[in-house]
């Protein structure tokens, strides 16, 4: 029986590629997990560790890569994903890794297949985990966490008209539109001599036990449902003590952007992966096996934004992630590198700049390890967008003090990157008044909000004179003193766009006009159209009213 997926010959050719890294004795993998920055913290550092896995002690489980699905967009994404997954399995199989195909509910199609008969001959393991044949909604480590998306609507993200056409197409060829799968997509090859086929938790556990398999890689769909919850899924295997990982670029979610948190579909996947890394198991990427780049869906056009957050004055460790979750999740993939809780002049995760398209800085007077600051310098020198908030004007300056041994500073960061000239601030007790805009003042950032309605909650920064190449958007004034710019854009010597605002007090974040300003500044720096103030207000309300949910 042929797959329903509309696959091109070039994809099959890719699937048969043998390029990649080969191992003689072990598989070298970098496992990524997330750990709290300190005890009881709700901030998480993204950490990696290297492991070497013996191929004979390793298995890949391919979860529910069906030949059809009721969601048309899910079909389209699986069509993209399958050739990459096949190449991943082919290379690992050649190294001695066990491949288990688990297209749930499709065992009738494989009744006489050698890979199905092989697993039926495996003796049942004498000791099996409790409820190994049952779905698992949660393991104890997840009890402290809120679920990150609302998938209770089933996660359909189709255009309604196209979804109806797809359902009609399925019915016309004799498929149940609500559950049309009959087998695994034939793009993923099943080796009749070496592989196994099963959707049973106890059968798969018995194979792992009989072959003394300690390490398991889960690939397939959908992470938030089957990959996590199946009897052979991440939760059951992690709770049973297997060294299980998710290949985070060889998966997808059933998530509808019309449901909370009203994020891009691929942001929904990222949120689930973050949940997995924090509470269930580590993750890897397929390029660690295939030796190229991680897989990325063609439809994932988000800008990858890294936030550097390390300041103790304005609570941006709280306000910025909340702002990003509410207002950036449609167009941005946001990661955070946090300041260390134990070492002032250290930020964990600066290396994530290698995969970033844009940088947001909320750092105050830190020296950094010389190599880390060099990464920041190089990123900016490449002309990439930079956004600064509040203390970013003195992010890497120690007021003339010598940096600790092994660290470095960038005293001219403000002028070099933002065209600024921070020297101090007016008293905290003095009220800043936003000045009316000049007649005819126009800019995409100004169009997105009502800056005159902002009531600055923090002290006014002294930042004049600004460098040539800056464009002041609006200014503020303390009675009896000269006006000071509150936000501006800057075209750097490297040609890159920068946006900076000296606002950023927690009280500023409570104002929708400021939220719209910051969102617009980020979008402008990254070459994206800004959202309107009305959109910001609507999104804030519906985000606050919702929450994560697995089922009805």
Short mmCIF file of C-alpha atoms in Angstrom, two decimals:
data_model
loop_
_atom_site.label_atom_id
_atom_site.label_comp_id
_atom_site.label_asym_id
_atom_site.label_seq_id
_atom_site.Cartn_x
_atom_site.Cartn_y
_atom_site.Cartn_z
CA UNK A 1 0.00 0.00 0.00
CA UNK A 2 1.36 3.40 -0.99
CA UNK A 3 1.76 6.29 1.43
CA UNK A 4 -0.72 9.15 1.18
CA UNK A 5 2.11 11.64 1.45
CA UNK A 6 2.99 13.43 -1.76
CA UNK A 7 6.73 12.85 -1.77
CA UNK A 8 9.24 13.89 -4.38
CA UNK A 9 12.02 11.68 -5.65
CA UNK A 10 14.59 14.08 -4.35
CA UNK A 11 13.38 13.43 -0.79
CA UNK A 12 13.83 9.71 -1.24
CA UNK A 13 17.32 10.34 -2.53
CA UNK A 14 18.08 12.38 0.57
CA UNK A 15 16.69 9.64 2.76
CA UNK A 16 19.19 7.20 1.28
CA UNK A 17 22.17 9.45 1.87
CA UNK A 18 25.00 7.85 3.78
CA UNK A 19 26.81 11.08 4.63
CA UNK A 20 27.53 11.77 8.27
CA UNK A 21 29.73 10.72 11.12
CA UNK A 22 30.64 7.08 11.66
CA UNK A 23 31.65 5.47 14.94
CA UNK A 24 33.63 2.34 15.57
CA UNK A 25 32.90 1.79 19.25
CA UNK A 26 30.51 4.44 20.52
CA UNK A 27 28.03 7.13 19.61
CA UNK A 28 29.13 10.58 20.78
CA UNK A 29 26.16 12.73 21.74
CA UNK A 30 25.65 16.11 23.38
CA UNK A 31 22.66 15.91 25.72
CA UNK A 32 20.83 19.15 26.50
CA UNK A 33 18.79 19.68 29.64
CA UNK A 34 17.62 22.61 31.75
CA UNK A 35 18.30 23.11 35.44
CA UNK A 36 17.12 25.84 37.86
CA UNK A 37 19.65 28.64 38.23
CA UNK A 38 19.40 28.20 42.01
CA UNK A 39 17.35 26.19 44.49
CA UNK A 40 13.62 26.88 44.08
CA UNK A 41 14.28 29.26 41.16
CA UNK A 42 11.82 29.47 38.28
CA UNK A 43 14.67 30.44 35.96
CA UNK A 44 16.46 27.67 34.10
CA UNK A 45 19.95 27.44 32.69
CA UNK A 46 20.27 25.43 29.49
CA UNK A 47 23.11 22.98 30.09
CA UNK A 48 24.80 20.35 27.96
CA UNK A 49 26.84 17.27 28.70
CA UNK A 50 28.68 14.82 26.48
CA UNK A 51 27.99 11.11 26.59
CA UNK A 52 29.28 8.11 24.66
CA UNK A 53 26.72 5.43 23.97
CA UNK A 54 27.51 1.86 22.97
CA UNK A 55 25.48 1.17 19.80
CA UNK A 56 24.52 -2.35 20.90
CA UNK A 57 23.03 -0.85 24.05
CA UNK A 58 21.06 1.82 22.17
CA UNK A 59 17.66 1.90 20.44
CA UNK A 60 15.67 4.41 18.39
CA UNK A 61 11.88 4.32 18.75
CA UNK A 62 10.00 5.88 15.82
CA UNK A 63 6.68 7.08 17.24
CA UNK A 64 3.50 7.39 15.14
CA UNK A 65 5.03 8.51 11.85
CA UNK A 66 1.81 7.49 10.14
CA UNK A 67 0.96 7.40 6.44
CA UNK A 68 -1.89 9.89 6.99
CA UNK A 69 -3.41 12.14 9.63
CA UNK A 70 -6.67 14.01 10.17
CA UNK A 71 -4.71 17.29 10.37
CA UNK A 72 -3.49 18.38 6.94
CA UNK A 73 -0.73 20.61 8.32
CA UNK A 74 0.50 17.70 10.41
CA UNK A 75 0.71 15.67 7.19
CA UNK A 76 2.70 18.41 5.52
CA UNK A 77 5.17 18.63 8.39
CA UNK A 78 5.61 14.85 8.58
CA UNK A 79 6.27 14.84 4.83
CA UNK A 80 9.17 17.24 5.45
CA UNK A 81 10.39 15.38 8.51
CA UNK A 82 10.30 11.76 7.27
CA UNK A 83 13.33 11.80 4.90
CA UNK A 84 15.53 13.32 7.60
CA UNK A 85 14.31 10.79 10.13
CA UNK A 86 14.98 7.94 7.73
CA UNK A 87 18.55 9.11 7.15
CA UNK A 88 19.01 9.30 10.94
CA UNK A 89 17.76 5.74 11.44
CA UNK A 90 19.71 4.32 8.51
CA UNK A 91 23.02 5.61 9.76
CA UNK A 92 22.43 4.50 13.34
CA UNK A 93 21.20 1.05 12.22
CA UNK A 94 24.45 0.61 10.28
CA UNK A 95 26.34 1.28 13.52
CA UNK A 96 24.48 -1.47 15.38
CA UNK A 97 21.66 0.55 16.96
CA UNK A 98 18.27 -1.20 17.31
CA UNK A 99 15.44 0.49 15.39
CA UNK A 100 11.87 -0.01 16.70
CA UNK A 101 8.98 1.26 14.57
CA UNK A 102 5.89 2.13 16.61
CA UNK A 103 3.00 3.29 14.38
CA UNK A 104 0.26 2.97 16.98
CA UNK A 105 -2.96 1.27 15.95
CA UNK A 106 -1.47 -0.09 12.74
CA UNK A 107 -0.35 -3.59 13.69
CA UNK A 108 -2.79 -5.28 11.32
CA UNK A 109 -0.84 -3.89 8.37
CA UNK A 110 2.28 -5.68 9.62
CA UNK A 111 0.73 -9.00 10.68
CA UNK A 112 3.16 -11.03 8.56
CA UNK A 113 6.05 -8.58 8.36
CA UNK A 114 9.37 -10.09 9.55
CA UNK A 115 9.96 -7.13 11.87
CA UNK A 116 6.57 -7.72 13.50
CA UNK A 117 7.08 -11.47 13.77
CA UNK A 118 10.53 -10.89 15.27
CA UNK A 119 9.16 -8.92 18.23
CA UNK A 120 6.43 -11.47 18.83
CA UNK A 121 9.13 -14.10 19.35
CA UNK A 122 10.83 -12.08 22.10
CA UNK A 123 10.16 -13.55 25.53
CA UNK A 124 8.28 -11.24 27.87
CA UNK A 125 10.58 -9.52 30.34
CA UNK A 126 10.31 -11.01 33.82
CA UNK A 127 10.27 -7.56 35.38
CA UNK A 128 8.30 -4.76 33.76
CA UNK A 129 7.47 -1.23 34.91
CA UNK A 130 4.07 -0.61 36.43
CA UNK A 131 1.40 0.37 33.89
CA UNK A 132 3.80 -0.25 31.00
CA UNK A 133 0.86 -0.79 28.64
CA UNK A 134 -1.02 2.34 29.73
CA UNK A 135 -0.96 5.94 28.53
CA UNK A 136 0.93 8.28 30.89
CA UNK A 137 -0.19 11.89 31.38
CA UNK A 138 2.37 12.85 34.00
CA UNK A 139 5.33 11.58 35.99
CA UNK A 140 6.22 12.87 39.49
CA UNK A 141 8.93 15.24 38.27
CA UNK A 142 6.29 17.18 36.31
CA UNK A 143 4.05 17.81 39.30
CA UNK A 144 5.78 21.10 40.12
CA UNK A 145 5.25 22.46 36.60
CA UNK A 146 2.37 24.06 34.76
CA UNK A 147 1.73 22.57 31.34
CA UNK A 148 3.06 25.09 28.79
CA UNK A 149 0.30 25.01 26.13
CA UNK A 150 -3.42 24.38 25.86
CA UNK A 151 -3.85 21.36 23.58
CA UNK A 152 -7.33 20.44 24.79
CA UNK A 153 -8.81 21.35 21.39
CA UNK A 154 -6.76 18.56 19.80
CA UNK A 155 -4.15 20.85 18.31
CA UNK A 156 -5.61 21.17 14.81
CA UNK A 157 -3.99 24.13 13.02
CA UNK A 158 -5.51 23.73 9.55
CA UNK A 159 -7.20 26.36 7.46
CA UNK A 160 -10.89 25.33 7.81
CA UNK A 161 -11.55 25.18 4.08
CA UNK A 162 -8.43 23.13 3.38
CA UNK A 163 -9.21 20.86 6.34
CA UNK A 164 -12.63 20.13 4.90
CA UNK A 165 -11.16 19.39 1.48
CA UNK A 166 -8.64 17.05 3.10
CA UNK A 167 -11.38 15.22 5.01
CA UNK A 168 -13.32 14.77 1.78
CA UNK A 169 -10.21 13.45 0.07
CA UNK A 170 -9.63 10.91 2.83
CA UNK A 171 -13.22 9.72 2.72
CA UNK A 172 -13.06 9.36 -1.07
CA UNK A 173 -10.17 6.92 -0.84
CA UNK A 174 -11.79 4.88 1.91
CA UNK A 175 -10.07 6.37 4.95
CA UNK A 176 -11.73 7.45 8.19
CA UNK A 177 -11.18 11.25 8.18
CA UNK A 178 -10.90 11.26 11.98
CA UNK A 179 -8.31 8.44 12.15
CA UNK A 180 -6.99 7.79 8.63
CA UNK A 181 -3.66 6.16 9.46
CA UNK A 182 -3.11 2.54 8.42
CA UNK A 183 0.66 2.10 8.56
CA UNK A 184 3.91 3.98 9.01
CA UNK A 185 4.93 6.26 6.14
CA UNK A 186 6.96 4.18 3.71
CA UNK A 187 9.58 6.95 3.45
CA UNK A 188 11.04 5.53 6.68
CA UNK A 189 12.49 2.16 5.70
CA UNK A 190 11.82 -0.86 7.89
CA UNK A 191 14.70 -3.32 7.68
CA UNK A 192 13.12 -6.79 7.61
CA UNK A 193 16.29 -8.42 8.91
CA UNK A 194 17.08 -6.18 11.89
CA UNK A 195 14.18 -3.91 12.91
CA UNK A 196 11.15 -4.42 15.17
CA UNK A 197 7.53 -3.26 14.83
CA UNK A 198 5.24 -2.82 17.84
CA UNK A 199 2.91 -0.34 19.53
CA UNK A 200 2.87 -2.27 22.81
CA UNK A 201 4.68 -0.94 25.84
CA UNK A 202 5.33 -4.41 27.26
CA UNK A 203 6.57 -5.79 23.92
CA UNK A 204 8.95 -2.88 23.41
CA UNK A 205 10.14 -3.09 27.01
CA UNK A 206 10.85 -6.79 26.50
CA UNK A 207 13.00 -6.00 23.44
CA UNK A 208 14.95 -3.42 25.44
CA UNK A 209 15.38 -5.93 28.26
CA UNK A 210 16.36 -8.87 26.03
CA UNK A 211 18.95 -6.81 24.16
CA UNK A 212 20.28 -5.11 27.31
CA UNK A 213 19.46 -1.69 25.88
CA UNK A 214 20.11 1.16 28.29
CA UNK A 215 19.84 4.13 25.94
CA UNK A 216 16.74 5.12 23.95
CA UNK A 217 16.24 7.94 21.43
CA UNK A 218 12.61 8.93 20.73
CA UNK A 219 11.79 10.43 17.33
CA UNK A 220 8.39 11.06 15.77
CA UNK A 221 5.14 12.83 16.49
CA UNK A 222 3.56 14.42 18.33
CA UNK A 223 5.75 15.46 21.24
CA UNK A 224 3.02 16.92 23.44
CA UNK A 225 0.82 13.86 23.00
CA UNK A 226 2.11 10.51 21.76
CA UNK A 227 5.88 10.98 22.16
CA UNK A 228 5.41 11.90 25.81
CA UNK A 229 2.39 9.80 26.70
CA UNK A 230 2.50 6.48 24.84
CA UNK A 231 3.34 3.34 26.86
CA UNK A 232 6.74 3.36 25.09
CA UNK A 233 7.04 7.16 25.32
CA UNK A 234 9.39 9.50 27.14
CA UNK A 235 7.54 9.52 30.45
CA UNK A 236 7.29 5.75 30.89
CA UNK A 237 10.91 5.13 29.88
CA UNK A 238 12.32 7.98 31.96
CA UNK A 239 10.36 6.89 35.05
CA UNK A 240 11.56 3.31 34.51
CA UNK A 241 15.20 4.41 34.57
CA UNK A 242 16.17 4.23 30.92
CA UNK A 243 18.69 6.73 29.62
CA UNK A 244 16.10 8.22 27.29
CA UNK A 245 16.39 11.35 25.13
CA UNK A 246 14.20 13.18 22.64
CA UNK A 247 15.64 14.14 19.25
CA UNK A 248 14.18 17.62 19.45
CA UNK A 249 14.52 18.43 15.74
CA UNK A 250 12.91 15.15 14.65
CA UNK A 251 9.52 15.83 16.17
CA UNK A 252 6.49 18.10 15.94
CA UNK A 253 3.55 19.08 18.13
CA UNK A 254 -0.21 19.07 17.73
CA UNK A 255 -0.64 22.69 18.72
CA UNK A 256 -3.12 25.24 17.39
CA UNK A 257 -1.89 28.87 17.51
CA UNK A 258 -5.50 29.85 18.14
CA UNK A 259 -5.19 28.32 21.63
CA UNK A 260 -3.27 29.55 24.69
CA UNK A 261 -0.57 30.91 24.72
CA UNK A 262 -1.58 32.08 21.22
CA UNK A 263 1.93 31.47 19.93
CA UNK A 264 3.44 30.41 16.64
CA UNK A 265 3.01 26.66 16.04
CA UNK A 266 6.77 26.15 16.26
CA UNK A 267 6.93 28.18 19.47
CA UNK A 268 4.41 25.69 20.84
CA UNK A 269 6.87 22.93 19.98
CA UNK A 270 9.69 24.84 21.69
CA UNK A 271 7.59 25.24 24.84
CA UNK A 272 6.97 21.50 24.98
CA UNK A 273 10.67 20.78 24.41
CA UNK A 274 11.54 23.14 27.26
CA UNK A 275 9.09 21.22 29.45
CA UNK A 276 10.68 17.92 28.46
CA UNK A 277 14.21 19.18 29.16
CA UNK A 278 13.25 20.52 32.57
CA UNK A 279 11.03 17.75 33.92
CA UNK A 280 11.30 14.57 31.83
CA UNK A 281 14.60 13.92 30.03
CA UNK A 282 17.40 15.53 27.99
CA UNK A 283 17.31 16.17 24.23
CA UNK A 284 19.70 15.85 21.29
CA UNK A 285 19.62 16.95 17.63
CA UNK A 286 19.97 14.87 14.48
CA UNK A 287 23.05 16.72 13.24
CA UNK A 288 25.02 15.05 16.02
CA UNK A 289 24.52 11.84 14.03
CA UNK A 290 24.34 13.16 10.46
CA UNK A 291 27.10 15.73 10.80
CA UNK A 292 25.43 18.77 9.23
CA UNK A 293 22.84 21.19 10.67
CA UNK A 294 19.75 20.52 12.82
CA UNK A 295 16.57 19.99 10.86
CA UNK A 296 14.25 23.01 10.64
CA UNK A 297 10.78 23.05 9.13
CA UNK A 298 10.40 25.22 6.03
CA UNK A 299 7.51 27.05 7.66
CA UNK A 300 9.54 28.07 10.70
CA UNK A 301 10.48 31.62 9.74
CA UNK A 302 10.79 32.99 13.28
CA UNK A 303 13.67 35.29 14.21
CA UNK A 304 15.87 33.62 16.82
CA UNK A 305 16.34 36.13 19.64
CA UNK A 306 18.74 35.62 22.53
CA UNK A 307 18.18 37.69 25.68
CA UNK A 308 21.16 38.36 27.96
CA UNK A 309 19.71 39.05 31.41
CA UNK A 310 22.02 39.87 34.32
CA UNK A 311 21.02 42.87 36.43
CA UNK A 312 19.87 43.18 40.03
CA UNK A 313 18.04 46.51 39.94
CA UNK A 314 14.94 46.29 37.74
CA UNK A 315 13.68 42.70 37.89
CA UNK A 316 14.05 42.09 34.17
CA UNK A 317 14.72 38.44 35.01
CA UNK A 318 10.97 38.42 35.70
CA UNK A 319 9.52 41.06 33.39
CA UNK A 320 11.36 40.26 30.16
CA UNK A 321 10.50 36.52 29.95
CA UNK A 322 6.86 37.31 30.76
CA UNK A 323 6.83 40.01 28.08
CA UNK A 324 8.42 37.67 25.53
CA UNK A 325 5.96 34.87 26.29
CA UNK A 326 3.04 37.22 25.77
CA UNK A 327 4.16 39.44 22.91
CA UNK A 328 7.04 37.82 20.99
CA UNK A 329 5.92 34.22 20.63
CA UNK A 330 4.33 34.67 17.20
CA UNK A 331 7.36 35.95 15.32
CA UNK A 332 10.34 35.07 17.53
CA UNK A 333 12.04 32.04 19.00
CA UNK A 334 13.34 33.39 22.31
CA UNK A 335 16.14 31.94 24.42
CA UNK A 336 17.71 33.41 27.57
CA UNK A 337 21.26 33.45 28.87
CA UNK A 338 21.08 34.22 32.59
CA UNK A 339 23.63 35.75 34.88
CA UNK A 340 25.01 33.16 37.26
CA UNK A 341 23.58 33.18 40.79
CA UNK A 342 26.98 32.30 42.27
CA UNK A 343 29.52 34.05 40.01
CA UNK A 344 28.74 37.70 39.28
CA UNK A 345 30.93 37.89 36.19
CA UNK A 346 29.58 34.84 34.46
CA UNK A 347 26.60 34.28 32.18
CA UNK A 348 25.46 30.77 31.42
CA UNK A 349 24.43 30.23 27.82
CA UNK A 350 26.26 32.99 25.92
CA UNK A 351 27.29 30.28 23.46
CA UNK A 352 23.67 30.26 22.21
CA UNK A 353 24.65 33.34 20.19
CA UNK A 354 25.97 30.94 17.56
CA UNK A 355 22.38 30.07 16.60
CA UNK A 356 20.84 33.52 17.22
CA UNK A 357 19.66 36.09 14.68
CA UNK A 358 19.24 38.98 17.14
CA UNK A 359 20.40 39.98 20.63
CA UNK A 360 18.59 41.76 23.48
CA UNK A 361 20.74 43.04 26.35
CA UNK A 362 19.57 43.67 29.92
CA UNK A 363 22.86 43.53 31.82
CA UNK A 364 24.33 45.86 34.43
CA UNK A 365 28.05 46.37 35.08
CA UNK A 366 29.38 42.89 34.47
CA UNK A 367 32.76 41.71 33.31
CA UNK A 368 32.58 38.46 31.38
CA UNK A 369 35.05 35.72 30.59
CA UNK A 370 37.13 37.08 27.73
CA UNK A 371 35.99 34.35 25.35
CA UNK A 372 32.31 35.05 26.05
CA UNK A 373 32.67 38.80 25.51
CA UNK A 374 34.51 38.03 22.27
CA UNK A 375 31.47 36.04 21.11
CA UNK A 376 29.26 39.08 21.77
CA UNK A 377 31.66 41.39 19.94
CA UNK A 378 31.78 39.07 16.94
CA UNK A 379 27.99 38.69 16.84
CA UNK A 380 27.53 42.47 16.77
CA UNK A 381 30.36 42.98 14.24
CA UNK A 382 28.42 40.77 11.82
CA UNK A 383 25.79 43.50 11.59
CA UNK A 384 23.04 41.63 13.43
CA UNK A 385 20.20 43.42 15.27
CA UNK A 386 20.78 44.51 18.88
CA UNK A 387 18.16 45.74 21.33
CA UNK A 388 19.05 47.38 24.64
CA UNK A 389 16.88 48.11 27.64
CA UNK A 390 17.65 50.32 30.65
CA UNK A 391 21.03 49.20 32.10
CA UNK A 392 22.27 47.87 28.74
CA UNK A 393 23.91 51.31 28.37
CA UNK A 394 26.40 50.27 31.05
CA UNK A 395 26.24 46.52 30.58
CA UNK A 396 29.95 45.74 30.42
CA UNK A 397 31.49 48.74 32.18
CA UNK A 398 32.85 48.63 35.76
CA UNK A 399 33.14 52.42 36.25
CA UNK A 400 36.85 52.34 35.47
CA UNK A 401 37.66 49.41 37.78
CA UNK A 402 39.94 46.66 36.56
CA UNK A 403 38.08 43.48 35.62
CA UNK A 404 38.83 40.30 37.56
CA UNK A 405 41.52 38.05 36.14
CA UNK A 406 40.37 36.13 33.08
CA UNK A 407 37.49 38.51 32.35
CA UNK A 408 37.09 41.47 30.06
CA UNK A 409 34.95 44.61 29.82
CA UNK A 410 33.64 46.80 26.99
CA UNK A 411 33.50 50.36 28.38
CA UNK A 412 32.46 51.88 25.03
CA UNK A 413 29.63 49.39 24.45
CA UNK A 414 26.96 52.10 24.86
CA UNK A 415 28.42 54.39 22.21
CA UNK A 416 29.58 51.64 19.87
CA UNK A 417 26.33 49.67 19.83
CA UNK A 418 23.56 52.15 20.68
CA UNK A 419 25.11 55.54 19.90
CA UNK A 420 24.42 56.44 23.52
CA UNK A 421 26.34 58.41 26.13
CA UNK A 422 25.11 57.28 29.55
CA UNK A 423 26.74 59.25 32.37
CA UNK A 424 24.33 58.96 35.31
CA UNK A 425 20.68 59.43 36.18
CA UNK A 426 18.49 61.98 37.91
CA UNK A 427 17.18 61.28 41.39
CA UNK A 428 14.79 58.37 41.83
CA UNK A 429 12.24 60.61 43.50
CA UNK A 430 12.01 63.02 40.54
CA UNK A 431 9.11 62.46 38.15
CA UNK A 432 9.93 62.20 34.45
CA UNK A 433 7.47 63.83 32.09
CA UNK A 434 7.27 62.53 28.51
CA UNK A 435 7.44 65.42 26.08
CA UNK A 436 4.97 65.82 23.20
CA UNK A 437 6.24 64.62 19.85
CA UNK A 438 7.34 67.16 17.31
CA UNK A 439 4.84 67.87 14.56
CA UNK A 440 5.23 65.38 11.74
CA UNK A 441 7.26 62.90 13.81
CA UNK A 442 6.91 59.57 12.02
CA UNK A 443 8.51 56.18 12.50
CA UNK A 444 7.18 52.59 12.44
CA UNK A 445 7.91 52.30 16.16
CA UNK A 446 5.95 55.47 16.94
CA UNK A 447 3.09 54.28 14.75
CA UNK A 448 2.71 51.18 16.92
CA UNK A 449 2.06 52.88 20.25
CA UNK A 450 1.18 56.08 22.11
CA UNK A 451 4.49 57.07 23.67
CA UNK A 452 3.11 60.27 25.19
CA UNK A 453 0.83 58.14 27.38
CA UNK A 454 3.81 56.36 29.00
CA UNK A 455 4.43 57.32 32.63
CA UNK A 456 8.09 56.47 33.32
CA UNK A 457 8.33 54.65 36.63
CA UNK A 458 12.11 54.86 37.07
CA UNK A 459 14.68 57.60 37.16
CA UNK A 460 15.55 59.54 34.01
CA UNK A 461 18.90 58.59 32.49
CA UNK A 462 21.38 61.26 31.41
CA UNK A 463 22.37 60.15 27.91
CA UNK A 464 23.21 63.24 25.83
CA UNK A 465 24.85 63.94 23.51
CA UNK A 466 23.96 61.00 21.28
CA UNK A 467 26.17 59.92 18.37
CA UNK A 468 25.58 60.84 14.77
CA UNK A 469 23.38 58.20 13.17
CA UNK A 470 20.86 58.07 16.01
CA UNK A 471 17.19 58.90 15.57
CA UNK A 472 15.49 60.06 18.77
CA UNK A 473 11.94 58.75 18.98
CA UNK A 474 10.83 60.66 22.07
CA UNK A 475 12.27 62.33 25.14
CA UNK A 476 11.56 62.95 28.80
CA UNK A 477 12.31 65.78 31.19
CA UNK A 478 12.70 66.35 34.89
CA UNK A 479 11.51 69.82 35.91
CA UNK A 480 14.26 72.41 35.66
CA UNK A 481 16.60 70.22 33.63
CA UNK A 482 17.36 69.61 29.98
CA UNK A 483 15.33 66.98 28.13
CA UNK A 484 16.88 63.53 27.68
CA UNK A 485 16.06 60.99 24.96
CA UNK A 486 14.05 58.01 26.24
CA UNK A 487 14.23 55.83 23.14
CA UNK A 488 16.12 55.92 19.87
CA UNK A 489 17.35 53.91 16.93
CA UNK A 490 20.92 53.73 15.69
CA UNK A 491 22.61 52.54 12.52
CA UNK A 492 25.97 51.16 13.64
CA UNK A 493 29.34 51.33 11.90
CA UNK A 494 28.86 47.70 10.88
CA UNK A 495 25.54 48.60 9.26
CA UNK A 496 23.45 46.76 11.85
CA UNK A 497 20.25 48.13 13.41
CA UNK A 498 20.08 48.93 17.11
CA UNK A 499 17.13 50.02 19.23
CA UNK A 500 17.57 51.29 22.78
CA UNK A 501 15.26 52.59 25.50
CA UNK A 502 16.29 53.77 28.93
CA UNK A 503 12.88 52.68 30.21
CA UNK A 504 12.50 49.25 31.74
CA UNK A 505 11.43 49.69 35.37
CA UNK A 506 8.86 47.06 36.51
CA UNK A 507 6.29 49.85 36.53
CA UNK A 508 6.98 50.51 32.87
CA UNK A 509 6.23 46.89 31.96
CA UNK A 510 2.78 47.25 33.53
CA UNK A 511 1.85 49.81 30.89
CA UNK A 512 0.59 48.53 27.53
CA UNK A 513 2.03 51.59 25.78
CA UNK A 514 5.52 50.61 26.94
CA UNK A 515 4.96 46.97 26.03
CA UNK A 516 3.97 48.11 22.54
CA UNK A 517 7.05 50.36 22.36
CA UNK A 518 9.42 47.55 23.28
CA UNK A 519 7.72 45.05 20.98
CA UNK A 520 7.84 47.55 18.11
CA UNK A 521 11.50 48.33 18.77
CA UNK A 522 12.41 44.65 18.67
CA UNK A 523 10.38 44.07 15.50
CA UNK A 524 11.91 47.14 13.81
CA UNK A 525 15.48 46.13 14.67
CA UNK A 526 14.82 42.70 13.17
CA UNK A 527 13.16 44.04 10.05
CA UNK A 528 9.66 42.88 10.97
CA UNK A 529 6.40 44.86 10.92
CA UNK A 530 5.33 45.90 14.41
CA UNK A 531 2.11 44.93 16.16
CA UNK A 532 -0.33 47.70 17.04
CA UNK A 533 -1.19 48.90 20.54
CA UNK A 534 -4.68 47.42 20.09
CA UNK A 535 -3.12 44.05 19.33
CA UNK A 536 -0.90 44.31 22.42
CA UNK A 537 -3.94 45.01 24.59
CA UNK A 538 -5.94 42.10 23.13
CA UNK A 539 -3.04 39.69 23.46
CA UNK A 540 -2.37 40.70 27.08
CA UNK A 541 -5.99 40.04 28.03
CA UNK A 542 -6.36 36.67 26.34
CA UNK A 543 -2.94 35.49 27.53
CA UNK A 544 -3.80 36.40 31.13
CA UNK A 545 -7.14 34.60 30.87
CA UNK A 546 -5.73 31.28 29.64
CA UNK A 547 -3.45 28.50 30.77
CA UNK A 548 -1.93 25.16 29.85
CA UNK A 549 -4.17 22.13 29.51
CA UNK A 550 -3.57 18.63 28.18
CA UNK A 551 -7.11 17.33 27.75
CA UNK A 552 -10.74 18.41 28.14
#
